[in-house]
Amino acid sequence: MAGAAAPKVVRLEVQRNWCKGCGICVALCPKEVLKLDEFGKVTVAEPAACIGCGRCEDHCPDFVISVEVEEK
Ligand code: SF4
Ligand code: SF4
């Protein structure tokens, strides 16, 4: 399918208990997918908006987030 962007499925896995609430992932996500909840832990607020860029995974100091992109 030349030219067309391949549809993809993005899976975000969050080890919430490891999150120390630094907010780096929230600040770096270009799509405002991630938020801190009332306990100061990361939460996936807008899963459908995630483009699978991997910034959150790359920059979390505590390896809380893993991003898996599956091309369809
Ligand atoms: S992969 Fe990119 S778009 Fe998705 S939550 Fe992480 S930083 Fe945001
Ligand atoms: S970068 Fe990691 S530790 Fe910091 S708020 Fe995000 S998930 Fe939590």
mmCIF file of C-alpha atoms and ligand atoms in Angstrom:
data_model
loop_
_atom_site.group_PDB
_atom_site.id
_atom_site.type_symbol
_atom_site.label_atom_id
_atom_site.label_comp_id
_atom_site.label_asym_id
_atom_site.label_seq_id
_atom_site.Cartn_x
_atom_site.Cartn_y
_atom_site.Cartn_z
ATOM 1 C CA MET A 1 0.000 0.000 0.000
ATOM 2 C CA ALA A 2 2.391 2.693 -1.152
ATOM 3 C CA GLY A 3 1.722 6.164 0.159
ATOM 4 C CA ALA A 4 -0.955 5.323 2.679
ATOM 5 C CA ALA A 5 0.018 5.292 6.326
ATOM 6 C CA ALA A 6 -0.200 1.779 7.647
ATOM 7 C CA PRO A 7 -2.892 1.471 10.279
ATOM 8 C CA LYS A 8 -1.394 0.575 13.574
ATOM 9 C CA VAL A 9 -2.444 -0.595 16.958
ATOM 10 C CA VAL A 10 -0.682 0.892 19.931
ATOM 11 C CA ARG A 11 -0.588 -0.819 23.271
ATOM 12 C CA LEU A 12 0.464 1.075 26.352
ATOM 13 C CA GLU A 13 1.391 -0.868 29.429
ATOM 14 C CA VAL A 14 1.807 1.027 32.640
ATOM 15 C CA GLN A 15 3.294 -0.393 35.844
ATOM 16 C CA ARG A 16 1.476 2.125 37.911
ATOM 17 C CA ASN A 17 2.987 1.076 41.228
ATOM 18 C CA TRP A 18 6.467 2.017 40.026
ATOM 19 C CA CYS A 19 5.453 5.545 39.093
ATOM 20 C CA LYS A 20 6.863 8.271 41.315
ATOM 21 C CA GLY A 21 4.790 11.011 39.705
ATOM 22 C CA CYS A 22 7.632 13.078 38.276
ATOM 23 C CA GLY A 23 5.430 14.130 35.357
ATOM 24 C CA ILE A 24 8.122 13.796 32.681
ATOM 25 C CA CYS A 25 5.952 11.536 30.528
ATOM 26 C CA VAL A 26 2.970 13.852 30.870
ATOM 27 C CA ALA A 27 5.089 16.835 29.808
ATOM 28 C CA LEU A 28 6.683 15.056 26.856
ATOM 29 C CA CYS A 29 3.659 13.319 25.372
ATOM 30 C CA PRO A 30 2.700 15.259 22.230
ATOM 31 C CA LYS A 31 -0.905 14.051 22.360
ATOM 32 C CA GLU A 32 -1.822 14.586 26.004
ATOM 33 C CA VAL A 33 -2.469 10.899 26.438
ATOM 34 C CA LEU A 34 -1.034 10.710 29.938
ATOM 35 C CA LYS A 35 -2.131 12.422 33.127
ATOM 36 C CA LEU A 36 -1.297 12.179 36.797
ATOM 37 C CA ASP A 37 -4.235 11.033 38.887
ATOM 38 C CA GLU A 38 -5.209 12.208 42.357
ATOM 39 C CA PHE A 39 -2.590 9.907 43.885
ATOM 40 C CA GLY A 40 0.161 11.383 41.729
ATOM 41 C CA LYS A 41 0.456 8.244 39.615
ATOM 42 C CA VAL A 42 0.426 8.159 35.872
ATOM 43 C CA THR A 43 -2.800 7.221 34.178
ATOM 44 C CA VAL A 44 -3.696 6.731 30.522
ATOM 45 C CA ALA A 45 -6.386 9.349 30.074
ATOM 46 C CA GLU A 46 -6.713 9.337 26.281
ATOM 47 C CA PRO A 47 -5.590 5.914 25.004
ATOM 48 C CA ALA A 48 -7.080 6.461 21.547
ATOM 49 C CA ALA A 49 -4.946 9.555 20.987
ATOM 50 C CA CYS A 50 -1.633 7.714 21.424
ATOM 51 C CA ILE A 51 0.484 7.646 18.270
ATOM 52 C CA GLY A 52 3.073 5.244 19.635
ATOM 53 C CA CYS A 53 5.965 7.684 19.429
ATOM 54 C CA GLY A 54 7.637 6.062 22.447
ATOM 55 C CA ARG A 55 8.725 9.291 24.126
ATOM 56 C CA CYS A 56 7.100 8.336 27.396
ATOM 57 C CA GLU A 57 8.818 4.962 27.429
ATOM 58 C CA ASP A 58 12.197 6.445 26.493
ATOM 59 C CA HIS A 59 12.158 9.169 29.132
ATOM 60 C CA CYS A 60 10.514 7.603 32.158
ATOM 61 C CA PRO A 61 13.323 7.170 34.686
ATOM 62 C CA ASP A 62 11.520 4.266 36.340
ATOM 63 C CA PHE A 63 10.594 2.104 33.351
ATOM 64 C CA VAL A 64 6.907 2.444 34.147
ATOM 65 C CA ILE A 65 5.627 2.639 30.581
ATOM 66 C CA SER A 66 6.051 0.255 27.725
ATOM 67 C CA VAL A 67 4.777 1.087 24.262
ATOM 68 C CA GLU A 68 4.098 -1.606 21.733
ATOM 69 C CA VAL A 69 3.210 -0.713 18.169
ATOM 70 C CA GLU A 70 1.721 -3.331 15.933
ATOM 71 C CA GLU A 71 1.499 -2.545 12.232
ATOM 72 C CA LYS A 72 -1.631 -4.028 10.725
HETATM 73 S S1 SF4 B 1 3.802 6.771 22.961
HETATM 74 FE FE1 SF4 B 1 3.915 8.981 22.512
HETATM 75 S S2 SF4 B 1 1.767 9.569 22.156
HETATM 76 FE FE2 SF4 B 1 1.726 7.598 23.190
HETATM 77 S S3 SF4 B 1 1.540 8.073 25.366
HETATM 78 FE FE3 SF4 B 1 3.733 7.839 24.922
HETATM 79 S S4 SF4 B 1 4.457 9.902 24.496
HETATM 80 FE FE4 SF4 B 1 2.220 9.932 24.320
HETATM 81 S S1 SF4 B 2 7.886 9.597 33.713
HETATM 82 FE FE1 SF4 B 2 7.555 7.609 34.696
HETATM 83 S S2 SF4 B 2 7.754 8.008 36.902
HETATM 84 FE FE2 SF4 B 2 7.489 9.984 35.875
HETATM 85 S S3 SF4 B 2 5.261 10.368 35.971
HETATM 86 FE FE3 SF4 B 2 5.697 9.336 34.019
HETATM 87 S S4 SF4 B 2 5.385 7.158 34.431
HETATM 88 FE FE4 SF4 B 2 5.595 8.193 36.399
#
